[in-house]
Structures are given as C-alpha cells and as structure tokens.
C-alpha cells in the first residue's frame, strides 16, 4: 500500500466515490494501481519475478496494449479487482486534484482525467465489503470478472501465480479470522470490511493523498448503522506503525513465500542461500475504533 502521510495536498483536492465508472475511469484506476504497486513485495511474489523486477507502466498508456509484460498482468489483475468490487460490493474512492494543479515533467500529458467529475485522478482506495470473496468461488465469475487474464498468455504470471495467490490469501484470512475472534467481533471475518488497496500515482507521492483516503474510508464505515471493523495487511514495520496511528492493531506476523523469495518479493535463485529466502513480511491488522474513538 501507499504510505499514508500528513502532508498538505493542493487546494481543491477532493475525494470522489466511483459509482458507475466509465471504461476510461476503470483504466485510469487500474493504471495508477499498477504503477503504484510495481515494486510491492506481495505482488512480486505472486508474479514470480526475478531481480531487478520490471518497469512500471507509462502514465500515458491508453490501453493494456501500451503496457509490456509482466506489468500488463499486474494491470489486468487490478482491472479484474475493479470489476469484482462492482459485482460483489465495496467502494472505490479516488482523490482528484484540479486540472490546473502542477504536473511533474514525466506526467505530461497526463491521461488520468475524467469528464464525470472535475479534476484528474491522483490516488485510489479500494474497499471490499463483507463476503466479498464468496463471489469468487465460482469459476464462471472468475472468468467473467477477468481474473484469468493476469495468468494466461505469453509473458503472463502463469498458472503458478494462482497457487501462490490462493495459498497466501488463505493464510491471511486464517490469521485475520483468529485475530478478530480473539477480539470478540460478532460474525468474525464475515463482519469485516477490507481496506484492500491504497495507491498513489508515483509522481504524486508525498502529498497526503493516502491519509485522505484512509480517513474518508474510516469515516464512511463509522457512519453505517452498525459500524463494522476493518482489516488490512501491513507489509513493513513502518507501515504497521503508521496504520496503528489510525487505530489499527496487529493480530499476527507472517512471511509469505518463505524459502522461495527474499524480503522484497523477488525469487531466490536455485542454490542461493536459505538466509536470503526470508519471504515477504506481512502483519494482518484490524481496526475496531475510529480515530475519534467514537466506536465502542
């Protein structure tokens, strides 16, 4: 996830909930996610990537055809996730800044603009509603939503990614379930929302957009008739400390891909030192109270 900060963002910055996004907006959101998570250890582990990794998609990519593999598979994964949110329930929230806000040299001309709401998209949050995973139990739904696209075709992640992803998610869910049950949450994991993703356009990092999205999401959950708990995973001690400031509590600590990948998510070559294959550090976390402490 993008690191939340407390720095000031440009005047006119606002959040916007995508309810009926156009294909262009879906593309923009997936493109930002793919650019933001190109070096994320968990996705590198899923992709089975060797060092030095791969370059992020260009911010001016107008379609998947403009994105080379293996970054294209990452883009396809996020397109499928976006489809799944609108199929199964959840929220996609974006941060928009005025079109007049300064652009970095590498972002001009910048495609992340929509006519449906003023301003260009610079950051995104994806929140999954309780029971989200149940919609993915059907092979037909998986195909319709597009989850086959990251793993099929030349240069894709390959079918091995399915095994890695499913095993990792199952372990995370098991740890989340144990953590929420220990805290006496009625309904266990099925009662929880998930902050699945916070991503910022790399050229726009450090302006407080992730914090803005996190606060918006927690305020929304707190406004529901029965405010639900929320879970997420932190992939570094630094992120864990940041999320703790938002009220999240660590429930466990695990390393995904131990014996196969290093701490950055890259595959360890055969014959490499076992001490290098530490796996990807992850801390499942849950929040029971809002920043204000208004939730019991």
Coordinates of C-alpha atoms in Angstrom, one line a residue:
X1 CA 0.0 0.0 0.0
X2 CA 1.0 3.6 -0.5
X3 CA 2.3 5.1 2.8
X4 CA -0.2 7.5 4.4
X5 CA 1.2 10.8 5.3
X6 CA 0.0 14.0 6.9
X7 CA 1.5 16.5 4.4
X8 CA -0.7 19.1 2.9
X9 CA -2.3 18.5 -0.5
X10 CA -3.1 21.1 -3.2
X11 CA -6.1 23.3 -2.7
X12 CA -9.2 22.0 -4.4
X13 CA -8.2 18.3 -3.7
X14 CA -11.3 16.2 -3.0
X15 CA -12.4 12.6 -2.8
X16 CA -14.9 11.1 -5.2
X17 CA -16.7 7.8 -4.9
X18 CA -16.8 5.9 -8.3
X19 CA -20.3 4.5 -8.6
X20 CA -20.7 4.0 -12.3
X21 CA -17.3 4.4 -13.7
X22 CA -16.6 4.7 -17.4
X23 CA -14.2 2.3 -19.1
X24 CA -11.7 5.2 -19.2
X25 CA -12.0 5.6 -15.4
X26 CA -11.6 1.9 -14.8
X27 CA -8.5 2.1 -17.0
X28 CA -7.2 5.1 -15.1
X29 CA -7.7 3.4 -11.7
X30 CA -6.0 0.2 -12.8
X31 CA -3.1 2.1 -14.3
X32 CA -2.5 4.0 -11.1
X33 CA -2.6 0.8 -9.1
X34 CA -0.2 -1.0 -11.5
X35 CA 2.2 2.0 -11.4
X36 CA 1.9 2.2 -7.6
X37 CA 2.4 -1.5 -6.9
X38 CA 5.1 -2.4 -9.4
X39 CA 7.6 -2.9 -6.6
X40 CA 5.2 -4.1 -4.0
X41 CA 6.7 -7.3 -2.4
X42 CA 3.4 -9.2 -2.3
X43 CA 2.6 -8.7 -6.0
X44 CA 6.2 -9.5 -7.0
X45 CA 5.8 -12.8 -5.1
X46 CA 2.5 -13.5 -6.9
X47 CA 4.1 -12.7 -10.2
X48 CA 7.2 -14.9 -9.6
X49 CA 9.6 -12.1 -10.7
X50 CA 13.4 -12.2 -10.6
X51 CA 15.6 -9.2 -9.8
X52 CA 15.7 -6.5 -10.9
X53 CA 12.0 -6.6 -11.4
X54 CA 10.2 -4.7 -14.1
X55 CA 9.4 -1.2 -15.1
X56 CA 6.0 0.4 -14.2
X57 CA 3.6 1.2 -17.0
X58 CA 3.8 4.5 -18.6
X59 CA 1.4 7.1 -17.2
X60 CA 0.4 7.9 -20.7
X61 CA -0.6 4.3 -21.5
X62 CA -4.1 4.5 -23.2
X63 CA -4.9 0.7 -23.1
X64 CA -3.4 -2.6 -22.0
X65 CA -1.7 -2.8 -25.4
X66 CA 0.6 0.0 -24.4
X67 CA 1.8 -1.9 -21.3
X68 CA 4.5 -4.5 -21.7
X69 CA 4.6 -7.7 -19.7
X70 CA 4.8 -8.5 -16.9
X71 CA 3.4 -5.1 -15.9
X72 CA 0.4 -5.8 -18.1
X73 CA -0.5 -8.8 -16.0
X74 CA -0.5 -6.5 -12.9
X75 CA -2.7 -4.1 -14.7
X76 CA -5.1 -7.0 -15.7
X77 CA -5.2 -8.1 -12.1
X78 CA -6.4 -4.7 -10.9
X79 CA -8.9 -4.4 -13.8
X80 CA -10.4 -7.7 -12.6
X81 CA -10.4 -6.5 -9.0
X82 CA -12.2 -3.3 -10.0
X83 CA -14.8 -5.4 -11.8
X84 CA -15.2 -7.6 -8.7
X85 CA -15.8 -4.6 -6.5
X86 CA -18.8 -3.5 -8.5
X87 CA -20.0 -7.1 -8.8
X88 CA -19.7 -8.1 -5.2
X89 CA -20.0 -4.9 -3.2
X90 CA -17.4 -2.5 -2.0
X91 CA -16.2 1.0 -2.7
X92 CA -13.7 2.6 -5.0
X93 CA -12.7 6.1 -3.9
X94 CA -10.4 8.4 -5.8
X95 CA -8.6 11.6 -5.0
X96 CA -9.0 14.3 -7.6
X97 CA -7.0 17.5 -7.9
X98 CA -7.8 20.5 -10.1
X99 CA -6.6 20.2 -13.7
X100 CA -4.7 23.4 -13.1
X101 CA -2.5 21.7 -10.3
X102 CA 1.1 21.4 -11.4
X103 CA 2.2 18.2 -13.2
X104 CA 5.6 16.6 -12.9
X105 CA 7.6 16.5 -16.2
X106 CA 7.1 12.7 -16.5
X107 CA 3.3 13.1 -16.2
X108 CA 2.6 15.5 -19.1
X109 CA 0.5 14.9 -21.0
X110 CA -1.4 13.0 -18.2
X111 CA -4.3 10.7 -19.0
X112 CA -5.8 10.4 -15.6
X113 CA -8.7 12.8 -16.1
X114 CA -12.4 12.2 -16.3
X115 CA -15.3 14.3 -17.6
X116 CA -17.6 12.8 -14.9
X117 CA -16.1 14.8 -12.1
X118 CA -13.8 17.8 -12.2
X119 CA -10.1 17.2 -11.8
X120 CA -7.6 14.4 -12.5
X121 CA -7.3 11.2 -10.5
X122 CA -4.1 11.0 -8.5
X123 CA -4.8 8.3 -5.9
X124 CA -7.2 5.5 -5.3
X125 CA -8.6 3.3 -2.5
X126 CA -10.4 0.0 -2.9
X127 CA -12.6 -1.2 0.0
X128 CA -14.1 -4.6 -0.1
X129 CA -17.5 -5.3 1.6
X130 CA -18.1 -8.3 3.9
X131 CA -18.5 -11.5 2.0
X132 CA -16.5 -10.2 -1.0
X133 CA -14.6 -13.5 -1.5
X134 CA -17.7 -15.6 -1.8
X135 CA -18.4 -14.2 -5.3
X136 CA -15.0 -15.6 -6.4
X137 CA -15.9 -19.1 -5.5
X138 CA -17.4 -19.6 -9.0
X139 CA -15.1 -20.4 -11.9
X140 CA -17.6 -18.7 -14.2
X141 CA -17.5 -15.5 -12.1
X142 CA -13.7 -15.5 -12.0
X143 CA -13.7 -15.7 -15.8
X144 CA -16.3 -13.1 -16.3
X145 CA -14.6 -10.7 -14.0
X146 CA -11.3 -11.1 -15.9
X147 CA -9.1 -12.8 -13.2
X148 CA -7.8 -15.3 -15.9
X149 CA -6.1 -12.5 -17.8
X150 CA -3.1 -12.0 -15.5
X151 CA -2.1 -15.7 -15.6
X152 CA -2.8 -16.7 -19.2
X153 CA -1.0 -15.7 -22.4
X154 CA 2.6 -15.1 -23.4
X155 CA 4.6 -13.3 -20.7
X156 CA 1.9 -13.5 -18.1
X157 CA 2.4 -14.5 -14.5
X158 CA 1.5 -18.1 -15.4
X159 CA -0.8 -20.5 -13.6
X160 CA 1.7 -20.8 -10.7
X161 CA 0.6 -17.4 -9.6
X162 CA -2.9 -18.8 -8.9
X163 CA -1.5 -21.3 -6.4
X164 CA 0.7 -18.6 -4.8
X165 CA -2.2 -16.1 -4.6
X166 CA -4.7 -18.6 -3.2
X167 CA -2.3 -20.0 -0.6
X168 CA -1.3 -16.6 0.6
X169 CA -4.8 -15.2 0.8
X170 CA -6.0 -18.3 2.6
X171 CA -3.2 -17.8 5.2
X172 CA -4.1 -14.1 5.6
X173 CA -7.8 -14.9 6.0
X174 CA -7.0 -17.6 8.6
X175 CA -4.9 -15.1 10.6
X176 CA -7.5 -12.4 10.3
X177 CA -10.2 -14.8 11.5
X178 CA -8.2 -15.7 14.5
X179 CA -7.4 -12.1 15.3
X180 CA -11.0 -10.8 15.0
X181 CA -12.4 -13.7 17.0
X182 CA -9.9 -13.0 19.9
X183 CA -11.3 -9.5 19.9
X184 CA -14.9 -10.8 20.3
X185 CA -16.1 -9.5 16.9
X186 CA -19.6 -10.9 16.2
X187 CA -19.6 -12.7 12.9
X188 CA -15.9 -12.9 12.8
X189 CA -14.2 -12.2 9.5
X190 CA -17.6 -12.1 7.7
X191 CA -18.4 -8.9 9.6
X192 CA -15.4 -7.0 8.4
X193 CA -14.7 -4.6 5.6
X194 CA -11.3 -4.8 4.0
X195 CA -9.0 -1.9 3.0
X196 CA -7.6 -3.8 0.1
X197 CA -5.6 -1.1 -1.6
X198 CA -4.3 2.4 -1.2
X199 CA -2.4 3.6 -4.2
X200 CA -1.0 6.9 -5.3
X201 CA 0.3 7.9 -8.7
X202 CA 4.1 7.7 -8.1
X203 CA 4.7 11.2 -9.5
X204 CA 2.2 12.5 -6.9
X205 CA 3.6 10.8 -3.8
X206 CA 4.1 12.6 -0.5
X207 CA 1.1 14.9 -0.7
X208 CA -1.1 13.3 1.9
X209 CA -3.5 11.5 -0.5
X210 CA -3.3 8.1 1.1
X211 CA -4.1 9.6 4.5
X212 CA -7.0 11.5 3.0
X213 CA -8.4 8.2 1.5
X214 CA -7.9 6.3 4.8
X215 CA -9.7 8.9 6.8
X216 CA -12.5 9.1 4.3
X217 CA -13.0 5.3 4.4
X218 CA -13.0 5.0 8.1
X219 CA -15.4 7.9 8.5
X220 CA -17.7 6.2 5.9
X221 CA -17.6 2.9 7.9
X222 CA -18.3 4.7 11.1
X223 CA -21.4 6.3 9.5
X224 CA -23.0 2.9 8.8
X225 CA -25.9 1.9 11.1
X226 CA -23.7 -0.7 12.7
X227 CA -20.1 0.4 12.2
X228 CA -18.1 -2.6 11.1
X229 CA -14.5 -3.4 11.9
X230 CA -12.0 -3.1 9.1
X231 CA -9.0 -5.3 8.2
X232 CA -5.9 -4.8 6.1
X233 CA -2.3 -6.1 5.8
X234 CA 0.8 -4.1 6.5
X235 CA 3.9 -5.1 4.6
X236 CA 6.6 -3.4 6.6
X237 CA 7.2 -2.4 10.2
X238 CA 7.0 1.3 9.1
X239 CA 3.5 0.8 7.6
X240 CA 2.4 -1.1 10.6
X241 CA 3.4 1.9 12.8
X242 CA 1.5 4.2 10.5
X243 CA -1.7 2.2 10.5
X244 CA -1.5 2.0 14.3
X245 CA -1.9 5.7 14.3
X246 CA -5.3 5.2 12.5
X247 CA -6.3 2.8 15.3
X248 CA -5.4 -0.5 13.6
X249 CA -3.9 -3.3 15.8
X250 CA -1.6 -6.0 14.5
X251 CA -3.1 -9.5 15.0
X252 CA -0.2 -11.7 13.9
X253 CA 3.0 -11.7 11.8
X254 CA 3.7 -13.9 8.9
X255 CA 6.1 -14.2 6.0
X256 CA 4.7 -15.3 2.6
X257 CA 6.9 -17.3 0.2
X258 CA 9.5 -18.3 2.8
X259 CA 12.1 -20.4 1.2
X260 CA 11.3 -19.1 -2.3
X261 CA 11.5 -15.3 -2.3
X262 CA 13.5 -12.6 -0.4
X263 CA 12.1 -9.9 1.7
X264 CA 11.4 -7.7 -1.3
X265 CA 9.4 -10.4 -3.0
X266 CA 11.9 -11.5 -5.6
X267 CA 12.6 -15.1 -6.4
X268 CA 15.8 -16.5 -4.9
X269 CA 17.9 -18.4 -7.4
X270 CA 18.4 -22.1 -7.1
X271 CA 21.4 -22.8 -5.0
X272 CA 21.0 -19.4 -3.2
X273 CA 21.5 -19.0 0.5
X274 CA 18.4 -20.1 2.6
X275 CA 19.0 -17.0 4.6
X276 CA 18.2 -14.9 1.6
X277 CA 14.7 -16.5 1.2
X278 CA 13.1 -14.8 4.1
X279 CA 9.7 -14.3 2.5
X280 CA 7.5 -11.2 2.4
X281 CA 6.9 -9.7 5.8
X282 CA 3.2 -9.1 6.5
X283 CA 1.1 -8.1 9.5
X284 CA -2.6 -8.7 9.4
X285 CA -4.3 -5.8 11.2
X286 CA -7.8 -4.9 12.4
X287 CA -9.3 -1.6 13.5
X288 CA -12.2 -1.5 16.0
X289 CA -12.4 2.2 16.7
X290 CA -12.4 5.3 14.6
X291 CA -9.7 8.0 15.0
X292 CA -12.0 9.9 17.3
X293 CA -12.6 6.8 19.5
X294 CA -16.3 7.1 18.9
X295 CA -16.7 3.4 18.2
X296 CA -17.0 1.0 21.0

